[in-house]
Amino acid sequence: MNRTAVQIRLLSAVLLALAGNAAWAQAPIVIKFSHVVAPDTPKGRAAERFKLLAEQMTRGRVKVQVYPNSQLYKDREELEALQLGAVQMLAPSLAKFSPLGVKEFEAFDLPYIFPSKQALYAVTEGRIGRGLLRKLESKGITGLAYWDNGFKVMSANKPLLAPPDFRGLRMRIQASRVLEAQMRSLGAQPLALAFSETTPALRDGVVEGTENTPSNMFTQRMHESQKHLTVSNHGYLGYAVIVNKKFWDGLPGGIRKTLEKAMMEATAYEKTIAQRTNDAALEAIRRAGTITIHTLSPQQQAEWRRAMQSVYTQMEARIGKDVVQAIRREVDKSGK
């Protein structure tokens, strides 16, 4: 082979390599965003809004693949998947962080700790909320935002109007020592089940009741297996949007800043739709006619509060008395 031919072949190889590198450089950054609820819940809709904003703002440089309804992982599995890098983004409920050793997040499960959204946001958007997210970094997780679902209701196949009504009932909870103590304080038998397993368990009588937000109950059709629902607003259900820290830190700085802006806008959107979505879901449950809806009177709610006050005594040492007291001070400052 003459010298010219060799030079042509070498040049061709270089050009092919450059073309391959250019194609690689332009390959989109993929973010797999897994969650366990339906697409038309506040979290599901906010995940889709983040996808839209992230792809638009990065001009296609980032592609977000959203997997709802436990398509990839159940709620017990998804945190491990994130830490291993099998998915890049999640929005688990705040109770899910306790098994990682960050038990302070269980404060959000304490009954009646947040009397209003104003009080809640004073905590999540302030020093306490930011400090809790920083505690995840040692676990290989970066916290980006808090998303709101709302206050929970109770359901069962009998009216739940006073603490004695719970006695002996098998009640589904998400895995949380605080929620377990809450149900026991009412005389119920708590059973921790994955969210995706709850509707079949209610239908088959494995459990006799549950607690959740109206939007989660309606989209999972739990109301079709229950005869009574109590608007108790006894507890809060929220989420933290998190990413794999190694993945996040490895992003180009400009891309990361753009995604932070997209997350900020998606979070603002999520807060505007959370209450509206739950109100609409409760009305849809009412219209379905399969369940009787009860609303607690102030006197009945006071009775529930007294019954569940023991949860604070039991759980303060586990969560951290300083954390609980700091949240209560912030709530008081917010004017409730």
Short mmCIF file of C-alpha atoms in Angstrom, two decimals:
data_model
loop_
_atom_site.label_atom_id
_atom_site.label_comp_id
_atom_site.label_asym_id
_atom_site.label_seq_id
_atom_site.Cartn_x
_atom_site.Cartn_y
_atom_site.Cartn_z
CA MET A 1 0.00 0.00 0.00
CA ASN A 2 1.51 3.35 -1.02
CA ARG A 3 1.99 6.27 1.32
CA THR A 4 -0.98 8.22 -0.07
CA ALA A 5 -3.35 5.32 0.51
CA VAL A 6 -2.11 4.94 4.09
CA GLN A 7 -2.63 8.64 4.71
CA ILE A 8 -6.17 8.45 3.31
CA ARG A 9 -7.00 5.50 5.55
CA LEU A 10 -5.60 7.26 8.61
CA LEU A 11 -7.53 10.40 7.77
CA SER A 12 -10.71 8.39 7.31
CA ALA A 13 -10.23 6.73 10.69
CA VAL A 14 -9.69 10.11 12.37
CA LEU A 15 -12.80 11.56 10.72
CA LEU A 16 -14.88 8.57 11.77
CA ALA A 17 -13.62 8.87 15.33
CA LEU A 18 -14.41 12.58 15.38
CA ALA A 19 -17.86 11.93 13.98
CA GLY A 20 -18.45 9.30 16.64
CA ASN A 21 -17.28 11.62 19.40
CA ALA A 22 -19.48 14.41 18.07
CA ALA A 23 -22.48 12.09 18.01
CA TRP A 24 -21.68 10.98 21.55
CA ALA A 25 -21.30 14.57 22.69
CA GLN A 26 -24.75 15.39 21.31
CA ALA A 27 -26.43 12.34 22.83
CA PRO A 28 -29.09 13.54 25.27
CA ILE A 29 -28.65 13.17 29.00
CA VAL A 30 -31.37 10.75 30.15
CA ILE A 31 -33.07 11.17 33.53
CA LYS A 32 -35.24 8.25 34.57
CA PHE A 33 -37.85 9.64 36.99
CA SER A 34 -39.69 6.85 38.79
CA HIS A 35 -42.65 7.22 41.14
CA VAL A 36 -45.42 5.05 42.58
CA VAL A 37 -48.60 7.10 42.06
CA ALA A 38 -50.89 7.72 39.10
CA PRO A 39 -50.08 10.34 36.42
CA ASP A 40 -53.13 12.47 37.33
CA THR A 41 -52.16 13.00 40.98
CA PRO A 42 -50.32 16.16 42.10
CA LYS A 43 -46.99 14.32 42.06
CA GLY A 44 -47.70 12.66 38.73
CA ARG A 45 -48.69 15.92 37.06
CA ALA A 46 -45.70 17.77 38.52
CA ALA A 47 -43.34 15.07 37.24
CA GLU A 48 -44.74 15.57 33.74
CA ARG A 49 -44.39 19.35 34.12
CA PHE A 50 -40.74 18.94 35.13
CA LYS A 51 -40.17 16.72 32.09
CA LEU A 52 -41.67 19.35 29.79
CA LEU A 53 -39.73 22.22 31.34
CA ALA A 54 -36.42 20.35 31.52
CA GLU A 55 -36.56 19.28 27.89
CA GLN A 56 -37.64 22.72 26.67
CA MET A 57 -35.15 24.69 28.75
CA THR A 58 -32.20 22.47 27.75
CA ARG A 59 -33.38 22.41 24.11
CA GLY A 60 -33.46 18.65 24.10
CA ARG A 61 -30.07 18.22 25.72
CA VAL A 62 -31.86 16.44 28.58
CA LYS A 63 -34.55 13.80 28.13
CA VAL A 64 -36.72 12.93 31.13
CA GLN A 65 -38.41 9.52 31.12
CA VAL A 66 -41.22 9.41 33.69
CA TYR A 67 -42.34 6.00 35.01
CA PRO A 68 -45.52 6.29 37.16
CA ASN A 69 -47.58 3.71 39.05
CA SER A 70 -44.61 1.62 40.26
CA GLN A 71 -43.82 0.62 36.67
CA LEU A 72 -40.14 0.22 37.54
CA TYR A 73 -39.97 -0.11 41.32
CA LYS A 74 -42.27 -0.39 44.32
CA ASP A 75 -41.85 2.13 47.10
CA ARG A 76 -39.67 -0.24 49.16
CA GLU A 77 -37.28 -0.72 46.22
CA GLU A 78 -36.96 2.68 44.61
CA LEU A 79 -34.48 4.29 47.03
CA GLU A 80 -32.00 1.45 46.58
CA ALA A 81 -32.45 1.74 42.80
CA LEU A 82 -31.61 5.45 43.02
CA GLN A 83 -28.52 4.87 45.14
CA LEU A 84 -27.32 2.24 42.66
CA GLY A 85 -27.93 4.57 39.73
CA ALA A 86 -30.62 2.42 38.10
CA VAL A 87 -32.83 5.53 38.14
CA GLN A 88 -31.72 9.12 38.53
CA MET A 89 -34.74 10.85 40.11
CA LEU A 90 -37.51 9.98 42.58
CA ALA A 91 -40.11 11.78 44.65
CA PRO A 92 -40.70 9.43 47.61
CA SER A 93 -42.91 10.26 50.55
CA LEU A 94 -40.94 11.73 53.43
CA ALA A 95 -41.44 8.64 55.61
CA LYS A 96 -39.25 6.63 53.21
CA PHE A 97 -36.02 8.20 54.45
CA SER A 98 -36.09 6.66 57.91
CA PRO A 99 -34.75 3.25 56.75
CA LEU A 100 -31.71 5.13 55.42
CA GLY A 101 -31.01 6.34 58.94
CA VAL A 102 -32.43 9.83 58.49
CA LYS A 103 -35.22 9.46 61.02
CA GLU A 104 -35.78 13.21 61.37
CA PHE A 105 -38.05 13.11 58.31
CA GLU A 106 -40.55 11.07 60.33
CA ALA A 107 -41.55 14.32 62.05
CA PHE A 108 -43.72 14.99 59.01
CA ASP A 109 -45.80 11.91 59.92
CA LEU A 110 -46.69 13.16 63.40
CA PRO A 111 -50.47 13.58 63.72
CA TYR A 112 -51.78 17.13 63.53
CA ILE A 113 -48.29 18.66 63.51
CA PHE A 114 -49.20 21.03 60.65
CA PRO A 115 -52.46 22.92 61.16
CA SER A 116 -52.28 24.57 57.73
CA LYS A 117 -50.33 24.75 54.48
CA GLN A 118 -48.93 28.09 55.63
CA ALA A 119 -47.39 26.38 58.66
CA LEU A 120 -46.11 23.51 56.52
CA TYR A 121 -44.39 25.79 54.01
CA ALA A 122 -42.75 27.75 56.82
CA VAL A 123 -40.93 24.50 57.65
CA THR A 124 -40.23 23.01 54.21
CA GLU A 125 -39.16 26.27 52.58
CA GLY A 126 -37.06 27.49 55.49
CA ARG A 127 -33.96 26.56 57.43
CA ILE A 128 -35.42 23.32 58.81
CA GLY A 129 -36.42 21.97 55.41
CA ARG A 130 -33.06 22.77 53.83
CA GLY A 131 -31.21 21.23 56.76
CA LEU A 132 -33.14 17.98 56.47
CA LEU A 133 -32.37 17.68 52.75
CA ARG A 134 -28.66 18.15 53.45
CA LYS A 135 -28.75 15.10 55.72
CA LEU A 136 -29.37 12.95 52.62
CA GLU A 137 -26.05 13.83 50.99
CA SER A 138 -24.08 11.30 53.04
CA LYS A 139 -26.41 8.64 51.60
CA GLY A 140 -25.48 9.52 48.02
CA ILE A 141 -28.65 11.56 47.52
CA THR A 142 -29.19 15.21 46.63
CA GLY A 143 -32.49 16.76 47.69
CA LEU A 144 -33.94 19.25 45.21
CA ALA A 145 -37.40 20.23 46.45
CA TYR A 146 -40.41 19.39 48.59
CA TRP A 147 -43.63 18.53 46.79
CA ASP A 148 -46.97 18.74 48.50
CA ASN A 149 -49.85 16.29 48.34
CA GLY A 150 -51.96 17.41 51.23
CA PHE A 151 -53.75 16.29 54.34
CA LYS A 152 -54.98 12.76 54.74
CA VAL A 153 -58.41 11.24 55.25
CA MET A 154 -59.36 7.87 56.78
CA SER A 155 -61.46 5.15 55.18
CA ALA A 156 -62.93 1.87 56.36
CA ASN A 157 -66.00 -0.30 56.00
CA LYS A 158 -67.56 1.32 59.08
CA PRO A 159 -67.87 4.98 60.15
CA LEU A 160 -64.72 6.32 61.82
CA LEU A 161 -65.92 9.21 63.94
CA ALA A 162 -64.31 8.57 67.32
CA PRO A 163 -61.16 6.73 68.46
CA PRO A 164 -63.10 3.67 69.73
CA ASP A 165 -64.35 3.11 66.15
CA PHE A 166 -60.82 2.03 65.17
CA ARG A 167 -60.54 -0.70 67.78
CA GLY A 168 -59.29 -3.94 66.23
CA LEU A 169 -59.39 -2.70 62.61
CA ARG A 170 -56.57 -3.80 60.30
CA MET A 171 -55.41 -0.48 58.82
CA ARG A 172 -52.95 -0.17 55.96
CA ILE A 173 -50.12 2.30 56.45
CA GLN A 174 -46.96 3.08 54.56
CA ALA A 175 -43.88 1.84 56.39
CA SER A 176 -43.35 4.31 59.24
CA ARG A 177 -42.85 3.78 62.94
CA VAL A 178 -44.74 7.01 63.59
CA LEU A 179 -47.76 5.91 61.57
CA GLU A 180 -47.64 2.55 63.28
CA ALA A 181 -47.77 4.29 66.67
CA GLN A 182 -50.55 6.55 65.41
CA MET A 183 -52.78 3.61 64.48
CA ARG A 184 -52.02 1.79 67.72
CA SER A 185 -52.93 4.91 69.70
CA LEU A 186 -56.39 4.62 68.13
CA GLY A 187 -56.66 0.91 68.94
CA ALA A 188 -56.17 -0.26 65.33
CA GLN A 189 -53.80 -2.93 64.01
CA PRO A 190 -51.39 -1.29 61.52
CA LEU A 191 -50.16 -3.24 58.52
CA ALA A 192 -47.43 -1.72 56.32
CA LEU A 193 -48.01 -2.40 52.62
CA ALA A 194 -46.51 -1.01 49.45
CA PHE A 195 -48.74 1.60 47.81
CA SER A 196 -49.24 -0.59 44.73
CA GLU A 197 -50.52 -3.43 46.97
CA THR A 198 -53.06 -1.34 48.86
CA THR A 199 -56.07 -1.43 46.53
CA PRO A 200 -55.96 -5.25 46.10
CA ALA A 201 -55.53 -5.62 49.88
CA LEU A 202 -58.61 -3.48 50.53
CA ARG A 203 -60.60 -5.34 47.91
CA ASP A 204 -59.62 -8.76 49.25
CA GLY A 205 -60.12 -7.86 52.91
CA VAL A 206 -56.45 -8.24 53.84
CA VAL A 207 -56.85 -4.82 55.44
CA GLU A 208 -60.11 -3.15 56.47
CA GLY A 209 -59.17 0.48 56.05
CA THR A 210 -56.44 2.94 55.23
CA GLU A 211 -55.34 6.57 55.30
CA ASN A 212 -54.29 8.65 52.32
CA THR A 213 -55.05 11.82 50.43
CA PRO A 214 -58.25 11.98 48.36
CA SER A 215 -56.30 12.15 45.07
CA ASN A 216 -54.41 8.94 45.84
CA MET A 217 -57.60 7.21 46.99
CA PHE A 218 -59.54 8.21 43.92
CA THR A 219 -56.89 7.46 41.28
CA GLN A 220 -56.25 4.02 42.83
CA ARG A 221 -60.01 3.40 43.13
CA MET A 222 -59.77 2.64 46.83
CA HIS A 223 -63.19 4.20 47.36
CA GLU A 224 -64.75 1.34 45.43
CA SER A 225 -63.68 -1.11 48.16
CA GLN A 226 -64.60 1.05 51.17
CA LYS A 227 -67.97 2.08 52.54
CA HIS A 228 -67.00 5.09 54.69
CA LEU A 229 -64.53 7.96 54.41
CA THR A 230 -63.74 10.48 57.16
CA VAL A 231 -62.36 13.92 56.30
CA SER A 232 -60.04 14.11 59.31
CA ASN A 233 -57.00 16.03 58.00
CA HIS A 234 -55.12 14.26 60.77
CA GLY A 235 -51.82 13.85 58.97
CA TYR A 236 -49.75 15.24 56.14
CA LEU A 237 -48.43 13.51 53.04
CA GLY A 238 -45.55 15.17 51.23
CA TYR A 239 -42.61 14.19 49.07
CA ALA A 240 -38.98 15.14 48.52
CA VAL A 241 -37.73 15.26 44.95
CA ILE A 242 -34.29 13.66 45.02
CA VAL A 243 -31.54 12.69 42.58
CA ASN A 244 -28.56 10.39 42.62
CA LYS A 245 -25.79 12.67 43.95
CA LYS A 246 -23.00 11.28 41.77
CA PHE A 247 -25.14 11.74 38.66
CA TRP A 248 -26.18 15.26 39.68
CA ASP A 249 -22.66 16.40 40.56
CA GLY A 250 -21.38 15.00 37.26
CA LEU A 251 -23.69 17.12 35.11
CA PRO A 252 -22.25 20.11 33.26
CA GLY A 253 -22.72 23.17 35.46
CA GLY A 254 -24.94 24.96 32.96
CA ILE A 255 -27.22 21.94 32.56
CA ARG A 256 -27.51 21.55 36.32
CA LYS A 257 -28.48 25.20 36.81
CA THR A 258 -31.08 24.92 34.07
CA LEU A 259 -32.55 21.80 35.66
CA GLU A 260 -32.65 23.56 39.04
CA LYS A 261 -34.70 26.32 37.42
CA ALA A 262 -37.01 23.77 35.79
CA MET A 263 -37.47 22.08 39.17
CA MET A 264 -38.24 25.42 40.84
CA GLU A 265 -40.96 26.14 38.29
CA ALA A 266 -42.35 22.58 38.48
CA THR A 267 -42.48 22.87 42.27
CA ALA A 268 -44.38 26.16 42.13
CA TYR A 269 -46.84 24.52 39.72
CA GLU A 270 -47.20 21.49 41.99
CA LYS A 271 -48.15 23.65 44.95
CA THR A 272 -50.85 25.42 42.95
CA ILE A 273 -52.53 22.16 41.90
CA ALA A 274 -52.15 20.03 45.05
CA GLN A 275 -55.15 21.29 47.01
CA ARG A 276 -57.26 21.78 43.90
CA THR A 277 -56.59 18.21 42.78
CA ASN A 278 -57.51 16.77 46.19
CA ASP A 279 -60.68 18.84 46.39
CA ALA A 280 -61.69 17.62 42.94
CA ALA A 281 -60.89 14.01 43.86
CA LEU A 282 -63.01 14.20 47.02
CA GLU A 283 -65.92 15.55 44.99
CA ALA A 284 -65.45 12.78 42.41
CA ILE A 285 -65.51 10.20 45.22
CA ARG A 286 -68.72 11.78 46.50
CA ARG A 287 -70.30 11.66 43.04
CA ALA A 288 -69.32 8.01 42.57
CA GLY A 289 -71.84 7.16 45.27
CA THR A 290 -69.93 4.11 46.51
CA ILE A 291 -68.92 5.57 49.86
CA THR A 292 -70.41 7.71 52.64
CA ILE A 293 -68.31 10.78 53.45
CA HIS A 294 -68.14 12.09 57.03
CA THR A 295 -66.51 15.33 58.21
CA LEU A 296 -65.30 15.58 61.79
CA SER A 297 -66.77 18.28 63.98
CA PRO A 298 -64.33 20.42 66.02
CA GLN A 299 -65.27 18.40 69.11
CA GLN A 300 -64.64 15.07 67.33
CA GLN A 301 -61.32 16.30 65.97
CA ALA A 302 -60.27 17.38 69.47
CA GLU A 303 -61.00 13.84 70.63
CA TRP A 304 -58.78 12.41 67.87
CA ARG A 305 -56.00 14.82 68.85
CA ARG A 306 -56.14 13.73 72.49
CA ALA A 307 -56.05 10.06 71.52
CA MET A 308 -53.01 10.54 69.27
CA GLN A 309 -51.04 12.84 71.59
CA SER A 310 -49.21 9.81 73.00
CA VAL A 311 -47.47 9.40 69.63
CA TYR A 312 -45.33 12.46 70.38
CA THR A 313 -44.20 11.01 73.70
CA GLN A 314 -43.33 7.69 72.06
CA MET A 315 -41.56 9.07 69.01
CA GLU A 316 -39.71 12.20 70.15
CA ALA A 317 -36.60 10.24 71.17
CA ARG A 318 -36.58 8.41 67.83
CA ILE A 319 -37.06 11.48 65.64
CA GLY A 320 -35.14 13.90 67.83
CA LYS A 321 -36.82 16.09 70.40
CA ASP A 322 -34.91 19.11 69.08
CA VAL A 323 -36.31 18.57 65.58
CA VAL A 324 -39.90 18.27 66.81
CA GLN A 325 -39.54 21.35 69.00
CA ALA A 326 -37.95 23.35 66.16
CA ILE A 327 -40.86 22.47 63.86
CA ARG A 328 -43.40 23.43 66.52
CA ARG A 329 -41.67 26.79 67.06
CA GLU A 330 -41.70 27.46 63.30
CA VAL A 331 -45.38 26.51 63.13
CA ASP A 332 -46.17 28.90 65.98
CA LYS A 333 -44.21 31.71 64.30
CA SER A 334 -46.12 31.19 61.07
CA GLY A 335 -49.35 32.11 62.81
CA LYS A 336 -50.82 28.72 61.79
#
